[in-house]
XYZ file of C-alpha atoms in Angstrom:
389
model
C 99.472 112.205 134.599
C 99.401 114.756 137.474
C 96.348 114.604 140.644
C 94.425 118.163 140.926
C 93.624 118.515 144.594
C 90.513 121.286 143.149
C 90.109 119.010 140.952
C 85.555 119.983 140.302
C 83.407 116.721 139.737
C 82.731 116.142 135.732
C 79.951 116.963 133.745
C 80.010 113.083 132.881
C 79.167 112.432 136.655
C 75.664 114.071 136.555
C 74.885 112.578 133.730
C 75.471 109.087 134.562
C 73.675 109.916 138.207
C 71.171 109.892 135.749
C 71.324 107.327 133.043
C 71.015 104.589 135.622
C 68.814 101.536 135.351
C 66.478 100.774 137.361
C 67.764 97.769 140.480
C 66.122 94.465 140.351
C 64.161 92.380 143.037
C 67.427 90.353 145.062
C 68.122 87.082 143.277
C 66.281 88.339 140.131
C 68.359 87.366 136.801
C 69.309 89.966 133.809
C 68.181 90.523 131.234
C 70.517 88.441 128.659
C 68.427 88.481 125.446
C 69.226 90.094 122.198
C 68.899 93.833 121.666
C 66.005 95.254 119.925
C 65.154 93.210 116.058
C 67.275 90.739 116.514
C 66.925 86.985 116.116
C 68.171 85.082 119.451
C 70.694 82.986 118.854
C 70.800 79.220 120.332
C 73.846 79.273 122.631
C 76.693 78.106 121.819
C 79.265 76.308 123.916
C 83.236 77.733 124.422
C 86.051 76.531 122.829
C 88.455 74.355 125.460
C 90.229 76.603 127.627
C 88.890 79.345 125.786
C 88.220 82.686 128.568
C 86.133 85.526 126.888
C 86.021 87.273 130.179
C 89.994 88.748 130.552
C 88.911 90.440 132.966
C 85.628 92.471 135.047
C 86.220 95.470 137.353
C 83.329 97.880 139.201
C 84.275 101.245 140.363
C 83.456 104.023 142.544
C 85.336 107.280 142.634
C 88.247 105.943 140.861
C 88.299 102.548 143.175
C 88.476 99.414 142.694
C 85.370 98.087 143.936
C 84.214 94.448 142.842
C 85.872 91.851 140.370
C 82.873 90.191 139.579
C 83.585 86.210 137.948
C 80.673 86.376 135.540
C 78.606 88.897 133.522
C 75.566 88.370 135.284
C 77.310 89.528 138.360
C 79.127 92.409 136.619
C 75.927 93.255 136.156
C 74.359 93.612 139.624
C 77.224 94.498 141.527
C 76.717 97.673 139.874
C 72.857 98.384 139.464
C 73.726 98.237 143.657
C 75.933 100.969 143.100
C 74.471 103.791 141.340
C 77.907 105.852 141.263
C 79.587 103.095 140.240
C 81.584 102.183 137.254
C 81.935 98.505 135.115
C 84.810 98.493 133.253
C 83.906 94.381 131.135
C 87.645 93.354 129.450
C 86.476 90.878 126.689
C 88.451 88.305 123.832
C 86.533 87.105 121.550
C 83.424 86.804 123.260
C 80.560 84.549 121.656
C 77.473 85.425 120.416
C 75.044 85.514 123.505
C 77.773 86.861 125.737
C 77.313 89.633 123.168
C 73.609 89.135 123.589
C 73.422 89.833 127.092
C 75.676 92.921 127.245
C 73.143 94.760 124.409
C 70.597 93.707 126.540
C 72.257 94.928 129.759
C 73.583 98.876 128.281
C 71.156 98.686 125.582
C 73.835 98.841 122.709
C 72.609 98.782 119.197
C 72.360 95.662 117.703
C 74.594 97.063 114.483
C 77.289 97.886 116.892
C 76.996 94.611 117.802
C 77.022 92.797 115.058
C 79.986 94.621 113.822
C 81.650 93.431 117.430
C 81.390 89.935 117.029
C 81.824 89.833 112.718
C 85.188 92.034 113.365
C 87.639 93.079 110.483
C 86.403 96.347 110.461
C 87.974 99.676 109.515
C 89.073 102.537 112.259
C 85.964 104.592 112.926
C 83.180 106.342 115.595
C 79.775 106.195 115.932
C 77.507 107.383 118.645
C 74.754 105.504 119.498
C 72.397 107.967 121.886
C 74.193 107.880 125.418
C 76.605 104.952 124.108
C 79.687 105.346 121.986
C 81.497 102.868 119.313
C 84.843 103.192 118.668
C 86.961 100.834 116.536
C 90.180 100.633 116.541
C 93.862 99.001 114.258
C 96.070 97.761 116.544
C 99.987 96.922 115.345
C 103.283 95.567 117.068
C 106.167 94.611 115.442
C 107.584 90.715 115.133
C 111.085 90.424 115.528
C 111.298 87.439 114.852
C 108.914 87.326 111.297
C 109.794 91.367 110.805
C 106.669 91.588 109.799
C 103.598 93.554 111.498
C 100.924 91.855 112.931
C 97.786 94.109 113.582
C 94.866 92.722 115.526
C 91.458 94.839 116.018
C 89.610 96.157 119.471
C 85.548 97.223 119.464
C 85.169 99.691 122.585
C 81.675 100.761 124.302
C 81.637 103.862 125.912
C 78.168 104.331 128.077
C 77.412 106.998 130.802
C 78.921 104.396 133.594
C 80.416 101.860 131.354
C 83.696 100.789 129.643
C 83.531 96.774 127.272
C 86.584 96.523 125.085
C 86.280 93.648 122.768
C 89.677 91.845 121.778
C 90.030 89.953 118.381
C 94.022 89.630 118.079
C 96.865 89.372 120.474
C 97.237 93.305 121.153
C 97.273 95.439 122.980
C 97.620 94.985 126.483
C 94.438 95.949 128.352
C 95.647 94.803 130.920
C 98.701 96.741 131.401
C 96.529 100.573 130.828
C 93.816 99.032 133.082
C 96.170 98.746 135.737
C 98.026 102.030 135.105
C 94.772 103.648 135.568
C 93.914 102.136 138.691
C 97.160 103.434 139.593
C 95.586 106.620 139.113
C 91.988 106.906 140.845
C 91.907 110.644 139.965
C 92.122 110.335 136.726
C 89.972 106.636 136.573
C 87.401 109.544 139.050
C 86.546 111.302 135.660
C 84.727 108.324 134.115
C 84.375 106.157 130.674
C 86.088 108.869 128.891
C 88.909 108.226 130.563
C 89.246 104.490 130.474
C 88.643 105.003 126.497
C 91.474 107.651 126.461
C 94.153 105.613 128.024
C 92.621 103.529 125.301
C 93.372 105.359 122.436
C 96.724 106.280 123.905
C 97.861 102.401 124.395
C 97.566 101.886 120.964
C 99.160 105.103 119.423
C 102.317 104.300 121.997
C 101.637 100.867 120.709
C 102.506 102.057 117.095
C 106.028 103.344 117.904
C 107.629 100.327 118.470
C 106.724 99.738 114.549
C 108.198 102.459 113.398
C 111.237 102.198 114.454
C 111.265 97.713 113.082
C 109.899 98.883 109.869
C 112.230 102.312 109.921
C 115.630 99.474 110.362
C 113.839 97.188 107.718
C 114.206 99.993 105.391
C 117.374 100.772 105.884
C 118.566 96.954 105.267
C 116.407 96.706 102.206
C 118.579 99.274 101.242
C 121.158 98.117 101.883
C 119.818 94.805 100.497
C 119.076 96.672 97.047
C 122.236 97.983 95.932
C 123.750 95.164 97.131
C 121.887 93.019 94.258
C 120.255 90.614 96.637
C 117.459 88.265 94.444
C 115.343 88.443 97.715
C 115.356 91.663 98.358
C 111.886 92.973 95.094
C 108.921 90.316 97.893
C 110.455 91.525 100.621
C 109.780 95.102 99.619
C 106.278 94.281 97.854
C 105.144 92.222 101.638
C 106.830 95.272 103.841
C 104.503 97.764 101.613
C 101.894 95.265 102.080
C 102.215 95.699 105.361
C 102.042 99.769 104.869
C 99.347 100.098 103.583
C 97.911 97.814 106.837
C 99.396 100.963 108.898
C 97.602 103.301 106.290
C 94.432 101.579 107.160
C 94.985 101.651 110.819
C 96.573 105.247 111.619
C 94.733 107.690 109.334
C 90.903 107.720 110.395
C 91.812 107.917 113.919
C 93.658 111.572 112.958
C 89.878 112.295 111.353
C 88.830 110.311 115.297
C 90.552 112.247 117.529
C 89.768 115.166 115.961
C 85.909 114.390 115.675
C 86.141 113.497 119.589
C 87.882 117.126 119.553
C 85.509 118.622 118.740
C 83.035 117.636 120.909
C 84.961 118.914 123.979
C 82.627 122.012 124.693
C 79.213 119.799 123.523
C 79.835 117.314 126.171
C 81.934 118.877 128.660
C 84.508 116.686 128.328
C 86.926 117.971 131.561
C 89.772 119.852 130.866
C 92.983 117.116 131.910
C 91.125 114.529 128.856
C 91.366 117.385 126.644
C 94.885 117.587 127.286
C 94.923 114.003 127.394
C 93.457 113.643 124.016
C 95.452 116.516 122.213
C 98.258 115.290 123.251
C 96.644 110.986 121.722
C 96.114 113.760 118.662
C 99.435 114.517 118.301
C 100.992 111.162 118.341
C 98.891 109.877 115.913
C 99.066 112.649 113.609
C 103.085 111.661 114.026
C 102.653 108.184 113.210
C 100.361 108.733 110.561
C 102.820 111.087 109.045
C 105.722 108.355 109.529
C 103.683 105.980 107.711
C 103.417 107.283 104.386
C 106.812 108.781 105.311
C 107.621 104.988 104.567
C 105.179 103.595 102.195
C 106.725 106.380 99.548
C 110.009 105.741 100.364
C 109.413 102.162 99.467
C 107.754 103.236 96.233
C 110.839 105.020 95.858
C 113.090 101.814 96.674
C 110.615 100.105 94.143
C 111.773 101.675 91.775
C 115.797 102.000 92.318
C 115.491 97.876 92.897
C 114.205 97.334 89.078
C 116.565 100.536 87.400
C 119.266 98.420 89.256
C 118.050 94.719 87.998
C 117.407 96.151 84.489
C 120.548 97.540 84.072
C 122.111 94.373 86.190
C 119.914 92.437 83.050
C 121.322 94.429 80.308
C 124.999 94.138 80.947
C 124.782 90.344 81.324
C 122.187 90.789 77.831
C 125.854 92.778 76.446
C 128.170 89.962 77.910
C 126.398 87.174 76.438
C 126.336 89.063 73.644
C 129.658 90.380 73.080
C 130.532 85.645 74.017
C 129.329 85.032 71.368
C 130.330 87.537 69.072
C 133.423 86.442 70.259
C 131.918 82.428 69.588
C 130.910 83.462 66.603
C 134.737 85.003 65.565
C 136.651 81.528 66.502
C 133.961 78.977 64.553
C 134.517 81.248 60.900
C 138.329 80.528 61.551
C 138.121 77.276 62.917
C 135.740 76.958 59.515
C 138.017 78.603 56.966
C 141.093 76.255 58.242
C 138.584 73.693 58.293
C 138.035 74.240 54.567
C 141.556 75.154 53.022
C 142.675 71.877 54.976
C 139.673 70.101 53.307
C 141.277 70.856 49.488
C 143.989 68.959 49.230
C 142.600 65.988 51.189
C 139.945 65.188 48.593
C 142.507 65.772 45.925
C 144.609 63.381 47.555
C 141.450 61.529 48.101
C 140.742 61.142 44.900
C 143.620 60.259 43.147
C 144.304 57.311 47.074
C 141.148 55.354 45.323
C 143.861 53.390 43.470
C 141.489 52.240 40.737
C 143.382 50.719 37.179
C 141.730 52.851 35.096
C 141.640 56.005 36.410
C 142.908 59.585 33.888
C 146.146 60.743 34.858
C 147.546 57.073 36.847
C 150.652 56.698 34.161
C 151.243 60.446 33.424
C 154.647 61.405 34.226
C 153.607 65.214 35.822
C 150.547 64.159 37.778
C 152.386 64.370 40.979
C 153.442 67.754 40.644
C 149.719 68.791 39.141
C 148.217 67.694 41.907
C 150.372 69.190 44.455
C 150.208 72.363 42.654
C 146.351 71.464 42.727
C 146.194 71.191 46.105
C 148.648 74.700 46.380
C 146.288 76.861 44.719
C 142.857 75.440 45.765
C 144.729 76.624 49.376
C 145.825 79.896 48.573
C 142.515 80.771 46.634
C 140.907 80.570 49.868
C 143.079 81.843 52.443
C 142.864 85.135 50.253
C 138.708 84.884 49.920
C 138.818 83.996 53.807
C 140.880 87.044 54.358
C 139.235 89.221 52.768
C 135.804 88.153 54.138
C 137.695 88.939 58.059
C 137.736 84.980 58.816
C 141.019 85.038 59.340
């Protein structure tokens, strides 16, 4: 972002100057109770090795002037800087920590409740002078070939910006370093930091889009190769695209809502250009995600067709094999029946009973042979007519 030497004071600066909590006497303890109407919760020990406050800083004219180590120190130093701005970064904070922030900055209890519970859809809400934003960041995990989603809650006030992360993305420390490297932009106030975070979240979608595009290309190859595991992969990626849509679609309306309030809230021209660029990127990403989901639906249909065709071919092959087997069984059965006839005659006359008829008949042997031949020929003719032979 280029610096402009003729920058005029931001309208938000005057608003921040007029919105200033009264200074406390030296040594006073800042309020740490829950917002009005909320029941105070007993303080719970933080999980081992867990540090909720990732970074906390107070800025004046876009430059860091203090790096407090606790929320209480941040509150105190911000009170001592009438033209200062606090940027507090939290990761899965505890309930007492959020309640102390709510009491200090007059955060609405509903927004605090959302930030505590997480599992919110992207949204933008105004509570008086405070803007509450929920974002869904995403990152592509190459090893697992899947998309990981994280939730980010942002409170923006006249002289403060509070980020509450639930997950690993995005890397807000990089956003802070970039903004600190451009004091001209950061001096525009908390809105500038908010737009930088929006830009980081939207830019983080680009690697995800590329990773998903690669996955879809691989899936298409697997589908036509007949990989049996491809159906499961299509289903899992389709579910991720549903989550991706839920992360990107609301952002389009949110950013247009912010742009609609440029005139009402006196947004700096540089920030207006910044936000329009972010809106263009998120619109492009949302369209790509919609295209991915449609493509996966079509691939799933093609895969189902190919699987059906393969099953039909296998059934046809089995039917043909069964038909050929039946033909062989017919031939074997026919020959078995033909051979059984002389065997039956020979078996009867081979019993050697003394009182059997025809044993003493001179023509008995030729008659038995003739009978065997007639039966065999008759059976052969019958089976031949039935196409068994």
